Amino acid sequence: MSLLKRDAQGPHPAIRSPQNFVAGAFLIVAAAFVVWMLSGLPQGTLRTMGPAMVPRWTAIGIGIGGAVLVVLSFVKEGEALERWQLRGPIFVLASLVIFAAMIRSVGFLVAAPLSMLVAGFGSREVRPVELAIFTVVMTVFCAVVFRGLLNQPLPMLILPALSIQF
């Protein structure tokens, strides 16, 4: 089976919107992976919901949305795939690793701003002053929400050399 249609004007692609096709295929694969990962957890019923009910049905909905995108990619004209930029995903993944590695050793007030700064430099259009302001505001906001309002046992600041643990 070929993804090229032949007519009087010559071959042309059957996929009219490659961007939608790839996005839809990715959503279907991701949804199938989540459903597979949840296969060991009980779903329960609507009366007594199990731990897998909401994630499973969310994944199924995402998979259906992906299928709709794949079908539309054959019907509607759309944009071609652009060249992939790796800078953004690499910086975002690095920021997640930094946060996970540092949250227990130095606390939220050091790990969060550092990870936000690293993630922010994933864009070539980053403005350092705006990123610094955003980082400070978001760190304070998240600290107030998680520690103050939600009472989460989040280590805020850990400095072993100074015997500080807040």
Short mmCIF file of C-alpha atoms in Angstrom, two decimals:
data_model
loop_
_atom_site.label_atom_id
_atom_site.label_comp_id
_atom_site.label_asym_id
_atom_site.label_seq_id
_atom_site.Cartn_x
_atom_site.Cartn_y
_atom_site.Cartn_z
CA MET A 1 0.00 0.00 0.00
CA SER A 2 1.35 3.37 -0.95
CA LEU A 3 0.58 6.70 0.60
CA LEU A 4 0.74 8.26 -2.87
CA LYS A 5 -2.37 8.55 -5.02
CA ARG A 6 -2.00 8.54 -8.77
CA ASP A 7 -4.26 10.54 -11.04
CA ALA A 8 -4.05 12.43 -14.32
CA GLN A 9 -1.71 15.02 -12.80
CA GLY A 10 0.72 12.41 -11.45
CA PRO A 11 1.38 11.10 -7.94
CA HIS A 12 0.42 13.18 -4.93
CA PRO A 13 0.38 12.26 -1.24
CA ALA A 14 -2.74 10.69 0.24
CA ILE A 15 -1.86 12.31 3.55
CA ARG A 16 -2.89 15.90 3.03
CA SER A 17 -1.87 17.11 6.49
CA PRO A 18 1.35 15.43 7.65
CA GLN A 19 1.41 17.47 10.88
CA ASN A 20 -2.02 16.17 11.92
CA PHE A 21 -1.08 12.63 10.91
CA VAL A 22 2.08 12.55 13.04
CA ALA A 23 0.36 14.26 16.00
CA GLY A 24 -2.58 11.86 15.83
CA ALA A 25 -0.33 8.82 15.56
CA PHE A 26 1.69 10.02 18.54
CA LEU A 27 -1.47 10.51 20.63
CA ILE A 28 -2.71 7.02 19.73
CA VAL A 29 0.62 5.42 20.68
CA ALA A 30 0.83 7.41 23.94
CA ALA A 31 -2.76 6.52 24.86
CA ALA A 32 -2.18 2.84 24.11
CA PHE A 33 0.94 2.89 26.29
CA VAL A 34 -0.96 4.45 29.20
CA VAL A 35 -3.82 1.95 28.90
CA TRP A 36 -1.28 -0.88 28.84
CA MET A 37 0.54 0.51 31.90
CA LEU A 38 -2.77 0.71 33.78
CA SER A 39 -3.74 -2.88 32.95
CA GLY A 40 -2.68 -4.13 36.38
CA LEU A 41 -4.81 -1.62 38.30
CA PRO A 42 -8.51 -2.15 39.00
CA GLN A 43 -10.86 0.22 37.21
CA GLY A 44 -13.76 -0.19 39.61
CA THR A 45 -17.26 1.04 38.87
CA LEU A 46 -18.86 4.46 38.81
CA ARG A 47 -20.07 3.87 42.36
CA THR A 48 -16.67 2.74 43.67
CA MET A 49 -14.01 4.13 41.37
CA GLY A 50 -10.69 2.34 41.23
CA PRO A 51 -7.28 3.96 40.82
CA ALA A 52 -7.23 3.31 37.05
CA MET A 53 -10.66 4.64 36.08
CA VAL A 54 -9.91 8.32 35.45
CA PRO A 55 -6.45 7.83 33.90
CA ARG A 56 -7.68 4.99 31.68
CA TRP A 57 -10.70 6.87 30.35
CA THR A 58 -8.63 10.03 29.90
CA ALA A 59 -6.14 8.02 27.83
CA ILE A 60 -8.97 6.48 25.81
CA GLY A 61 -10.34 9.97 25.09
CA ILE A 62 -6.88 11.15 24.03
CA GLY A 63 -6.55 8.10 21.77
CA ILE A 64 -9.92 8.86 20.17
CA GLY A 65 -8.78 12.44 19.59
CA GLY A 66 -5.63 11.08 17.96
CA ALA A 67 -7.71 8.84 15.69
CA VAL A 68 -9.79 11.86 14.65
CA LEU A 69 -6.58 13.74 13.77
CA VAL A 70 -5.32 10.81 11.70
CA VAL A 71 -8.61 10.60 9.78
CA LEU A 72 -8.66 14.37 9.22
CA SER A 73 -5.09 14.24 7.92
CA PHE A 74 -6.39 12.32 4.89
CA VAL A 75 -9.39 14.62 4.36
CA LYS A 76 -8.30 18.20 5.13
CA GLU A 77 -5.39 20.10 3.66
CA GLY A 78 -2.86 21.06 6.33
CA GLU A 79 0.69 22.09 7.06
CA ALA A 80 3.76 20.03 6.30
CA LEU A 81 6.13 18.87 9.01
CA GLU A 82 8.71 21.41 10.01
CA ARG A 83 12.31 20.67 10.88
CA TRP A 84 12.58 19.42 14.44
CA GLN A 85 14.39 21.54 16.98
CA LEU A 86 15.99 19.58 19.82
CA ARG A 87 17.00 22.55 21.96
CA GLY A 88 13.62 22.96 23.70
CA PRO A 89 13.02 19.31 24.64
CA ILE A 90 16.61 18.87 25.81
CA PHE A 91 16.47 21.90 28.11
CA VAL A 92 13.04 20.93 29.48
CA LEU A 93 14.16 17.35 30.19
CA ALA A 94 17.33 18.69 31.81
CA SER A 95 15.25 20.97 34.03
CA LEU A 96 13.10 18.03 35.16
CA VAL A 97 16.19 15.99 36.02
CA ILE A 98 17.70 18.95 37.90
CA PHE A 99 14.51 19.47 39.91
CA ALA A 100 14.17 15.78 40.76
CA ALA A 101 17.82 15.50 41.76
CA MET A 102 17.87 18.65 43.90
CA ILE A 103 14.48 18.89 45.65
CA ARG A 104 15.44 16.58 48.53
CA SER A 105 19.01 17.77 48.91
CA VAL A 106 18.65 21.58 48.78
CA GLY A 107 14.89 22.16 48.91
CA PHE A 108 12.26 23.82 46.77
CA LEU A 109 13.58 27.38 47.02
CA VAL A 110 16.78 26.36 45.21
CA ALA A 111 15.60 23.49 42.97
CA ALA A 112 12.52 25.22 41.51
CA PRO A 113 14.15 28.46 40.33
CA LEU A 114 17.15 26.61 38.93
CA SER A 115 14.97 24.20 36.97
CA MET A 116 12.77 27.06 35.68
CA LEU A 117 15.84 28.98 34.50
CA VAL A 118 17.19 25.92 32.67
CA ALA A 119 13.81 25.22 31.03
CA GLY A 120 13.48 28.87 30.03
CA PHE A 121 16.70 28.76 28.04
CA GLY A 122 15.15 26.09 25.82
CA SER A 123 13.82 28.93 23.67
CA ARG A 124 16.05 31.05 21.48
CA GLU A 125 13.79 34.07 22.10
CA VAL A 126 14.30 34.03 25.86
CA ARG A 127 14.68 37.40 27.55
CA PRO A 128 16.80 36.91 30.67
CA VAL A 129 15.15 39.70 32.71
CA GLU A 130 11.64 38.43 31.97
CA LEU A 131 12.74 34.86 32.75
CA ALA A 132 14.23 35.96 36.08
CA ILE A 133 11.04 37.83 37.05
CA PHE A 134 8.90 34.85 36.02
CA THR A 135 11.12 32.49 38.01
CA VAL A 136 10.91 34.55 41.21
CA VAL A 137 7.15 35.09 40.95
CA MET A 138 6.42 31.42 40.20
CA THR A 139 8.70 30.18 42.98
CA VAL A 140 6.99 32.38 45.56
CA PHE A 141 3.53 31.51 44.22
CA CYS A 142 4.20 27.75 44.26
CA ALA A 143 5.76 27.91 47.73
CA VAL A 144 2.70 29.73 49.10
CA VAL A 145 0.26 27.36 47.39
CA PHE A 146 1.94 24.05 48.22
CA ARG A 147 3.39 24.77 51.65
CA GLY A 148 1.04 27.46 52.92
CA LEU A 149 -2.39 26.65 51.49
CA LEU A 150 -2.18 22.92 50.77
CA ASN A 151 0.04 22.07 53.76
CA GLN A 152 2.27 19.77 51.70
CA PRO A 153 5.42 18.48 53.44
CA LEU A 154 7.65 20.13 50.87
CA PRO A 155 11.22 20.85 51.98
CA MET A 156 11.62 24.57 51.30
CA LEU A 157 15.30 25.16 52.03
CA ILE A 158 17.97 22.69 53.09
CA LEU A 159 21.48 23.95 53.75
CA PRO A 160 23.36 21.20 55.65
CA ALA A 161 26.54 23.29 56.03
CA LEU A 162 24.57 25.90 57.98
CA SER A 163 22.26 23.36 59.68
CA ILE A 164 19.24 25.01 58.03
CA GLN A 165 16.19 22.95 57.19
CA PHE A 166 12.95 24.81 56.58
#
